[in-house]
mmCIF file of C-alpha atoms in Angstrom:
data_model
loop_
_atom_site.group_PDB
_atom_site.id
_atom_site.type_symbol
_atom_site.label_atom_id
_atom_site.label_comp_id
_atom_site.label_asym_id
_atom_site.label_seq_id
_atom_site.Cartn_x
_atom_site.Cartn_y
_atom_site.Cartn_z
ATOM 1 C CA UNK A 74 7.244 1.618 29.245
ATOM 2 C CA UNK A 75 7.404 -1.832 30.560
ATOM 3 C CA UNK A 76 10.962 -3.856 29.804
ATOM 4 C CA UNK A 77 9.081 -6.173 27.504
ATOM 5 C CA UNK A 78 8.061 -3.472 25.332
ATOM 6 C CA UNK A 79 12.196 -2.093 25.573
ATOM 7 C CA UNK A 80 13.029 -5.094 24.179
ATOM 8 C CA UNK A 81 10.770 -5.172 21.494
ATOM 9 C CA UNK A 82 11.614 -2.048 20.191
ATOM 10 C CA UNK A 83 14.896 -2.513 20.470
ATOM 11 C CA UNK A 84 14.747 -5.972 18.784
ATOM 12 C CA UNK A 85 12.429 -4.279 15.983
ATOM 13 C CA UNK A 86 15.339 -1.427 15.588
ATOM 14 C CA UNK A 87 17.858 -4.456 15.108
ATOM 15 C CA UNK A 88 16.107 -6.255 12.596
ATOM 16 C CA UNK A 89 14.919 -2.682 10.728
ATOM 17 C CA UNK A 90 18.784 -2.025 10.622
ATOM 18 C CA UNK A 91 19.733 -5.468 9.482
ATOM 19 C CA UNK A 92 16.462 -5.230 6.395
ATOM 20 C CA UNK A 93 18.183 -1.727 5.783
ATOM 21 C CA UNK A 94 20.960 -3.322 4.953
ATOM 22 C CA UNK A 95 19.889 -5.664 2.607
ATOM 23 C CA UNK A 96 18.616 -2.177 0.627
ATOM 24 C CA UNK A 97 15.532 -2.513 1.941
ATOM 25 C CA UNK A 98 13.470 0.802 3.170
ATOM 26 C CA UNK A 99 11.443 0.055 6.410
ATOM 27 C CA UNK A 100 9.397 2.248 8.950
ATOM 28 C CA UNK A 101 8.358 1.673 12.395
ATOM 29 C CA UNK A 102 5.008 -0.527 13.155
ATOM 30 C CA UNK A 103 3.250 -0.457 15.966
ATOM 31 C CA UNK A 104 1.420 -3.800 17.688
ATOM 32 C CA UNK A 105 -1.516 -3.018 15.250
ATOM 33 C CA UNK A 106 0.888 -3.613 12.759
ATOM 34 C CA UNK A 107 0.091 0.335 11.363
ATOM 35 C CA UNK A 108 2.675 3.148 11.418
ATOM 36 C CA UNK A 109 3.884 3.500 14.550
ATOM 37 C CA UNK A 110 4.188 7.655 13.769
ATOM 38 C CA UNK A 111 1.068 9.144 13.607
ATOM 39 C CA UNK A 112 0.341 11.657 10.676
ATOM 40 C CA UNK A 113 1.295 15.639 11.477
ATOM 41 C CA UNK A 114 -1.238 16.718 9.365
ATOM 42 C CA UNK A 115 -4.253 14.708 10.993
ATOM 43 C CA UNK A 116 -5.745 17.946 12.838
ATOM 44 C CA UNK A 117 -5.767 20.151 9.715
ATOM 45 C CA UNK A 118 -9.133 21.098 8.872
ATOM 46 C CA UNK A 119 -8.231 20.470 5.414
ATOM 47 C CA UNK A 120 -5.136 18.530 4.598
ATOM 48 C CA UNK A 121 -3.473 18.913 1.313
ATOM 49 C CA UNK A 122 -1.950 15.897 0.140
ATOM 50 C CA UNK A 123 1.820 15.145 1.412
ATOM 51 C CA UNK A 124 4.027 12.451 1.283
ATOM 52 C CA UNK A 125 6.851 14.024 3.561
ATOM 53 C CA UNK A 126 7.201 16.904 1.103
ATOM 54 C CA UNK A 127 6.504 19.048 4.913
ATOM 55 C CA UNK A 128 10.178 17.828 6.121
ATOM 56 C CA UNK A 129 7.872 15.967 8.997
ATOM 57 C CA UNK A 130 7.445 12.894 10.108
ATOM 58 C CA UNK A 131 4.836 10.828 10.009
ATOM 59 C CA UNK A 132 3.592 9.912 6.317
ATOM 60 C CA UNK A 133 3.390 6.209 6.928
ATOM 61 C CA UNK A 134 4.775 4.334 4.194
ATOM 62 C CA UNK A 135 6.663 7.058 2.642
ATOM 63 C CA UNK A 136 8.712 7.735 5.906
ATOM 64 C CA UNK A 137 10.920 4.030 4.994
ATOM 65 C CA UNK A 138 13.796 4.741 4.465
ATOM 66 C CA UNK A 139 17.356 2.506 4.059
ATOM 67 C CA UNK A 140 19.378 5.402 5.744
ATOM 68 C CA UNK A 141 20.462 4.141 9.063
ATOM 69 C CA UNK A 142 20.676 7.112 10.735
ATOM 70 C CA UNK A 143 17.059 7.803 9.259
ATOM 71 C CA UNK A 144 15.612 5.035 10.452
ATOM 72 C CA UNK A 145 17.181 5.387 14.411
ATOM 73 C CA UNK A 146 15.671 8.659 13.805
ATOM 74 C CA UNK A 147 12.374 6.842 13.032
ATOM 75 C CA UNK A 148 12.448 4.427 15.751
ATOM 76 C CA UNK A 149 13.732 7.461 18.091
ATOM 77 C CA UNK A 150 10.567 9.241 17.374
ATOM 78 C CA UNK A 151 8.245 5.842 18.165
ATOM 79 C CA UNK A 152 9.761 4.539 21.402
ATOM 80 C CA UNK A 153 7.057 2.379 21.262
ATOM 81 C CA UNK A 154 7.189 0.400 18.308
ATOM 82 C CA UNK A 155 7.628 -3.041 18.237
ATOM 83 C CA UNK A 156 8.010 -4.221 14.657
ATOM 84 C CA UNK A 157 8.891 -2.429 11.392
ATOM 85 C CA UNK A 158 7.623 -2.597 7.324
ATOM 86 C CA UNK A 159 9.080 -2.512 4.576
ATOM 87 C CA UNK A 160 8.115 -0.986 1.554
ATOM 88 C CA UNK A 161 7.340 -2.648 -1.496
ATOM 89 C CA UNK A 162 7.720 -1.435 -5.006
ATOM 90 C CA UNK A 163 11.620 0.363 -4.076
ATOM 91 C CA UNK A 164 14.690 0.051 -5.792
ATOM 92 C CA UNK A 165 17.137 -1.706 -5.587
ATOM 93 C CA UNK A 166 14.219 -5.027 -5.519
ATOM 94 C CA UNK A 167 11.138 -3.148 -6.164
ATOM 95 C CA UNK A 168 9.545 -5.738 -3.780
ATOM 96 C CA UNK A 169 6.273 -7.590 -4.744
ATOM 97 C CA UNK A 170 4.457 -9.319 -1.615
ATOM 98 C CA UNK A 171 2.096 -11.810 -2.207
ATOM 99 C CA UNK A 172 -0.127 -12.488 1.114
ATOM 100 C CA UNK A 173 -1.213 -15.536 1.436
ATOM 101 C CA UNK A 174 -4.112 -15.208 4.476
ATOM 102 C CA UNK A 175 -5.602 -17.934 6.446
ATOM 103 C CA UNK A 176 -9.220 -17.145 6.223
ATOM 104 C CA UNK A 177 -12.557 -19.399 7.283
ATOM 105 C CA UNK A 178 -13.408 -21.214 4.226
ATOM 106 C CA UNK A 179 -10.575 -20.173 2.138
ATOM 107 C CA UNK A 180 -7.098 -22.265 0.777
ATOM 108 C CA UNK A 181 -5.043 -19.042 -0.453
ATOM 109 C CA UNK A 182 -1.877 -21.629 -1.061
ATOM 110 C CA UNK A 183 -4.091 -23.939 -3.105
ATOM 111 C CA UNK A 184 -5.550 -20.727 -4.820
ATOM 112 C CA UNK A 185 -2.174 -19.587 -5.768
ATOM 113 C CA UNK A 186 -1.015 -23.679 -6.931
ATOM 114 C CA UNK A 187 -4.582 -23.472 -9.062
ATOM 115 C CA UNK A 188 -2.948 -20.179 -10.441
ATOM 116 C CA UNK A 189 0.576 -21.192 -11.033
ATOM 117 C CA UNK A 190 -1.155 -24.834 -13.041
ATOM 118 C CA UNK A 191 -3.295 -23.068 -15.471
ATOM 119 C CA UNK A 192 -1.221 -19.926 -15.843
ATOM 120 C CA UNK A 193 2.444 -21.962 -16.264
ATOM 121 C CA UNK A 194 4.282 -20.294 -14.033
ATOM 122 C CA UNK A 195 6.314 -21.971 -10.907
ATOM 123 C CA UNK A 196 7.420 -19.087 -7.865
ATOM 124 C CA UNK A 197 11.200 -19.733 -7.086
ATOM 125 C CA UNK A 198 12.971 -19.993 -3.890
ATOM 126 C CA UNK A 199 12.576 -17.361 -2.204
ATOM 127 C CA UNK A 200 12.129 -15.303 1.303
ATOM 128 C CA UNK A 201 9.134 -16.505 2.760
ATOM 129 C CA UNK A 202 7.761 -14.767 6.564
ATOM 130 C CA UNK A 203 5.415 -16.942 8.609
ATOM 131 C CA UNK A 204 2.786 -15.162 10.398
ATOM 132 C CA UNK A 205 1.629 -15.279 13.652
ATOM 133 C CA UNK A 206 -2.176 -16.713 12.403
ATOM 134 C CA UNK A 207 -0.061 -18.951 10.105
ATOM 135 C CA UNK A 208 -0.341 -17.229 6.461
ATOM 136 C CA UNK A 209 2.646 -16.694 4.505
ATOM 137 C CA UNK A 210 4.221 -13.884 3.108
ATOM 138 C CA UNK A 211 6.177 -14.438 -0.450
ATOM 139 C CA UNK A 212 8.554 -11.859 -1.665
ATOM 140 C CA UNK A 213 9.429 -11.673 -5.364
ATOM 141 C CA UNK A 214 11.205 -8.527 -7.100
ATOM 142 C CA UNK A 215 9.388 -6.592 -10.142
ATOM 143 C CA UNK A 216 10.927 -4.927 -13.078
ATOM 144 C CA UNK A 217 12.323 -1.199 -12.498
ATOM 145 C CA UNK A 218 9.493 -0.298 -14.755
ATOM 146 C CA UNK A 219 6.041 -1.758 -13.945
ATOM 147 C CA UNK A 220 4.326 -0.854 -11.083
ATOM 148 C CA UNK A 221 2.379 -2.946 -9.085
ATOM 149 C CA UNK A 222 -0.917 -1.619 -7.411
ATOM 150 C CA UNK A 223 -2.306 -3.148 -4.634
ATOM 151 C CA UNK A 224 -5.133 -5.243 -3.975
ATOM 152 C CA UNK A 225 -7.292 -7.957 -1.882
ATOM 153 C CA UNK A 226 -8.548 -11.017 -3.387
ATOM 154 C CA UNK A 227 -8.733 -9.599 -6.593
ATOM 155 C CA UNK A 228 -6.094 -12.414 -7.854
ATOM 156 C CA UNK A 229 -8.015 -14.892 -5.693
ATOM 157 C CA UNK A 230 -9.697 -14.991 -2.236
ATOM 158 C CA UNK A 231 -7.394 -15.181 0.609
ATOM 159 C CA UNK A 232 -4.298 -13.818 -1.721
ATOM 160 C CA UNK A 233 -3.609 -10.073 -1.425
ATOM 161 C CA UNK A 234 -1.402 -8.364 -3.155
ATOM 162 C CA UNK A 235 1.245 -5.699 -1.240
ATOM 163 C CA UNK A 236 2.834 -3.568 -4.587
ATOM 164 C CA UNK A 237 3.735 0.104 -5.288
ATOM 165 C CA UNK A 238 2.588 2.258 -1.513
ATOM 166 C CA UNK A 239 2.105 -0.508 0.293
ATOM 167 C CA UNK A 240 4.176 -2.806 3.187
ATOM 168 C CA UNK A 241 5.283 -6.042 4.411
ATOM 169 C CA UNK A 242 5.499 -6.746 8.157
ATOM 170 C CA UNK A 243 9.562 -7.720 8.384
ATOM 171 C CA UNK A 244 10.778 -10.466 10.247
ATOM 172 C CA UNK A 245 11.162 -10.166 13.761
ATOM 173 C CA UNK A 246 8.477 -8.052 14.436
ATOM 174 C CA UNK A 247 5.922 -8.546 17.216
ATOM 175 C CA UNK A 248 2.528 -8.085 17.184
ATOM 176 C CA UNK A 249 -0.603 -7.890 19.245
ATOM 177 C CA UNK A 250 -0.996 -11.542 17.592
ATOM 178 C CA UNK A 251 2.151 -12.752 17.826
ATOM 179 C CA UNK A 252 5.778 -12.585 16.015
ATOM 180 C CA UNK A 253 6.848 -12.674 12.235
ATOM 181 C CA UNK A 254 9.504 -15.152 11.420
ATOM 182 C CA UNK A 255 11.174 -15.684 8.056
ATOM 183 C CA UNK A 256 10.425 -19.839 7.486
ATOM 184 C CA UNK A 257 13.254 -21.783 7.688
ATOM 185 C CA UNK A 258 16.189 -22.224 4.779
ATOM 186 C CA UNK A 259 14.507 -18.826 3.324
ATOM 187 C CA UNK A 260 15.993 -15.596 5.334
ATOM 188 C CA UNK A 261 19.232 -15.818 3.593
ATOM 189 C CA UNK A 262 17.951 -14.969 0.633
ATOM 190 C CA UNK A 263 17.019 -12.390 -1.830
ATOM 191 C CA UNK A 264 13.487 -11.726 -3.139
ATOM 192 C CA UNK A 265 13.400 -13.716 -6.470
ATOM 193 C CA UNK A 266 12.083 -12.288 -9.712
ATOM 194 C CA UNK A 267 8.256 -12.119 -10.354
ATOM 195 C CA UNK A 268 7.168 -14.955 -13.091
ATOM 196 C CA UNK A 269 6.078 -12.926 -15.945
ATOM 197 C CA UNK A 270 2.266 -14.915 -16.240
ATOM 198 C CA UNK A 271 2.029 -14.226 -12.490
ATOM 199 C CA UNK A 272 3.337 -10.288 -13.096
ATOM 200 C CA UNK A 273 0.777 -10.083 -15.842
ATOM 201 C CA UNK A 274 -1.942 -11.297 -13.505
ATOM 202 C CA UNK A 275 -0.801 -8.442 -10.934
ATOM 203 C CA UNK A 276 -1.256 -5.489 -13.493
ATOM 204 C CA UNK A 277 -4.456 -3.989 -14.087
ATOM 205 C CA UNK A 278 -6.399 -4.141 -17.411
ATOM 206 C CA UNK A 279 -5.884 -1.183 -19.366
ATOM 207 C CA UNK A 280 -8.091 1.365 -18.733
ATOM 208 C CA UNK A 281 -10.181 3.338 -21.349
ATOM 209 C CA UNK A 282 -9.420 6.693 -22.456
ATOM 210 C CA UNK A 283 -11.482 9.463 -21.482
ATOM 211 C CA UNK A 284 -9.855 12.217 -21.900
ATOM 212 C CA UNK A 285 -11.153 15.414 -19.246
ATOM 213 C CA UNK A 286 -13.549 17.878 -20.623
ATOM 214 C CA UNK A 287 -12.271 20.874 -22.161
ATOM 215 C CA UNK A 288 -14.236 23.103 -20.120
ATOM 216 C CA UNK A 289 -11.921 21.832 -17.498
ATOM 217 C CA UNK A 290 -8.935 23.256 -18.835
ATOM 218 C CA UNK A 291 -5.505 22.334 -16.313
ATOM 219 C CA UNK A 292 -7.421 22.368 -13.276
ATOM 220 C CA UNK A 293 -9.898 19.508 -13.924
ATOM 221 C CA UNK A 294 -6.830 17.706 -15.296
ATOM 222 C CA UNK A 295 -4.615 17.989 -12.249
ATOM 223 C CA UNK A 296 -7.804 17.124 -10.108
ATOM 224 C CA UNK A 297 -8.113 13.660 -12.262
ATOM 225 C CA UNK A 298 -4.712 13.104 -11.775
ATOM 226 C CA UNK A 299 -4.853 13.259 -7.870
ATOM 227 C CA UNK A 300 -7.647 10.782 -8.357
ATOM 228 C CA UNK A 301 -5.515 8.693 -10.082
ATOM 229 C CA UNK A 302 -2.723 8.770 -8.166
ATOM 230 C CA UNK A 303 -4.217 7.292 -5.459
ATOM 231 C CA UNK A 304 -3.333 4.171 -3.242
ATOM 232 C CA UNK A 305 -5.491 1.693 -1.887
ATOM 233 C CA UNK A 306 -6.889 2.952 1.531
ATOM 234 C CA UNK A 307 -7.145 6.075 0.245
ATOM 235 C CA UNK A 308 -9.031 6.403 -2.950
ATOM 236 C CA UNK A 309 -12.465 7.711 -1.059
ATOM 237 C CA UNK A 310 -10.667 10.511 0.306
ATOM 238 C CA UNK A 311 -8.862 11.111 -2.771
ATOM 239 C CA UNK A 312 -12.392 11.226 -4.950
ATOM 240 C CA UNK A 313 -14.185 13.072 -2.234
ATOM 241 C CA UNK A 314 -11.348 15.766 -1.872
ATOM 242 C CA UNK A 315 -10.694 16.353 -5.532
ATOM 243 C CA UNK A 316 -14.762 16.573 -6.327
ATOM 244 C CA UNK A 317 -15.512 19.046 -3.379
ATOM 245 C CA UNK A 318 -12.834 21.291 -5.121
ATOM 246 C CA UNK A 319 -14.295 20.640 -8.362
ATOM 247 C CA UNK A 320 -17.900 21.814 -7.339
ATOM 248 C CA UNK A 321 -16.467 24.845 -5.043
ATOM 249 C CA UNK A 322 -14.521 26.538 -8.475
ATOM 250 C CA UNK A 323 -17.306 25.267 -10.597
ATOM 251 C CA UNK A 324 -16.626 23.033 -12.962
ATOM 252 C CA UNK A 325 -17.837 19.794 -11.602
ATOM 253 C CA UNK A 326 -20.841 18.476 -13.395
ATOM 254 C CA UNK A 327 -18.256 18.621 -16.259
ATOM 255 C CA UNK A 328 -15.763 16.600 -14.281
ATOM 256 C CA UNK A 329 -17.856 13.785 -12.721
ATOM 257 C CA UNK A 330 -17.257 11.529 -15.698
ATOM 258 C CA UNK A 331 -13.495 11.847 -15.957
ATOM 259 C CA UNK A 332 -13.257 11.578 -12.031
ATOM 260 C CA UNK A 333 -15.806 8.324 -12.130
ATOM 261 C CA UNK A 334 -13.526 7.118 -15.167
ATOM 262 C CA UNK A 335 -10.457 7.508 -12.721
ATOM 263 C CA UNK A 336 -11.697 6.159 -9.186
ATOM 264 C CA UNK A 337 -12.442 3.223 -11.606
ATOM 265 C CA UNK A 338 -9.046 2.990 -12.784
ATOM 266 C CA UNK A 339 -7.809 3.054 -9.164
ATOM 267 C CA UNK A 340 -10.272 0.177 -7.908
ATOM 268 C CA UNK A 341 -13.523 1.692 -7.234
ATOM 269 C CA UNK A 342 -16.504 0.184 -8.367
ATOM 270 C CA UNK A 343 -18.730 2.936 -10.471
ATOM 271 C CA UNK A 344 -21.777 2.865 -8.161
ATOM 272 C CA UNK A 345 -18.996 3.489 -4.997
ATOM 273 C CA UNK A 346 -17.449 6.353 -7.183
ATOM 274 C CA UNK A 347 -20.503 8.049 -7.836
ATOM 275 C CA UNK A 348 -22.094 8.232 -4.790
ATOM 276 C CA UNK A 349 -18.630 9.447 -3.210
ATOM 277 C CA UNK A 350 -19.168 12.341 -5.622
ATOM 278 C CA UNK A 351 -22.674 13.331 -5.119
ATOM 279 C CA UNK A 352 -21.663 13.152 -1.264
ATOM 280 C CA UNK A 353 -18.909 15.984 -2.019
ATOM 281 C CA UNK A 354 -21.913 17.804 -3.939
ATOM 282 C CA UNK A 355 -24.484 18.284 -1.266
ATOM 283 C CA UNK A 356 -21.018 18.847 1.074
ATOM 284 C CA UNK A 357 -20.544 21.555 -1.022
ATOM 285 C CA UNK A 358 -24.141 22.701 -1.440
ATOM 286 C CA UNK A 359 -24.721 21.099 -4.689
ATOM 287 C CA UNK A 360 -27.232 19.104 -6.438
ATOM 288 C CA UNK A 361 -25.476 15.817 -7.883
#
């Protein structure tokens, strides 16, 4: 490993430490800016989901952790990382990042002023972390008891949304584009509450109850729930694993509706859903 890279890592360690501190949970990033650790379970013909359950490491997001000696456990493990995340939606400041991207023919700061006009709300001093292509990262802290999904440009184009499963790029860390800095007068401190118009705009619309066929029974239910469970970046897997099980014990023509009704409710659009479906039922040696 070159000295460069030394450094970086040992910067990104240094900075993790200092986030942990602050109660913050973090994980190593590689230049790509993904998790520097790559998954144990990624040659198992057919992985069941786990979020560290397995004692390995390895599980992305849910490896952060605010444990020093966990995280120079972490960064032991990825002697090649050069930055570190940190995970939104945690206690102690169940951290909100709002992602405001620098995109061709797009003003995501002026989309978020347009916002903040016609929806009354004003976002308070807070930590702010310039980016290397010049967006802006702004942290705000949720309420223990709302969770925050994630999205991209659903709340406008350009603005994404990192919430509950998701990550920030921390300070300090370096890139394949460049380094993250915290903008001046903001690194001292602490994420500032959510405005409640803007936390409104954050939350989902209620979803419609369907409830699951009673032909079901438990299993169909538990398979919905995996569905709904899931994060962004993996809701097609999630859909696709949970209807190849339903066709292989036989109860998924009854199910497609309630698993359609709950890739919805995670972000999929219905036509996506459905064809992710009648892909697991020819996989399976169906007819959708």
């Amino acid at each position: 490993m070159a000295t460069t890279d030394r450094q970086a890592t040992t910067l990104a360690l240094a900075h993790a430490l200092s986030a942990a501190e602050r109660g913050l949970a973090v994980l190593p990033l590689s230049r790509t800016k993904l998790p520097a650790l790559r998954s144990p379970h990624r040659d198992d013909p057919a992985p069941s989901p786990c979020h560290g359950e397995c004692g390995r490491l390895g599980h992305g997001v849910y490896d952060a952790s605010s444990d020093p000696a966990r995280i120079r456990e972490l960064f032991a493990a990825a002697p090649w990382a050069t930055g570190y995340g940190i995970a939104c939606g945690l206690p102690p400041h169940h951290l909100i990042g709002i992602d405001l991207d620098v995109k061709t023919g797009t003003d995501s700061s002026a989309a978020l002023r347009e916002l903040a006009l016609r929806h009354l709300f004003t976002i308070p001093p807070t930590v702010v972390v310039v980016t290397p292509s010049g967006g802006r990262h702004l942290w705000l802290s949720g309420p223990p008891d709302v969770v925050v999904p994630n999205s991209a440009g659903r709340l406008a184009p350009g603005i994404d949304i990192r919430g509950a499963g998701g990550y920030l790029v921390g300070p300090g860390s370096r890139t394949g584009q460049g380094v993250y800095a915290a903008a001046p007068g903001t690194a001292h401190l602490a994420p500032a509450p959510c405005p409640r118009s803007l936390l409104r705009l954050l939350l989902p619309p209620p979803r419609a109850h369907h409830p699951t066929p009673p032909a079901t029974g438990g299993h169909g239910q538990g398979l919905v729930q995996f569905v709904l469970a899931a994060h962004e970046g993996q809701r097609n897997t999630r859909l696709f694993w949970a209807a190849c099980r339903a066709y292989e014990d036989g109860i998924g023509p009854a199910l497609v509706d309630a698993l359609v009704e709950a890739a919805r409710g995670t972000g999929l659009a219905e036509r996506e859903a459905r064809a992710t479906i009648a892909s697991a039922a020819r996989m399976t040696g169906h007819r959708p």
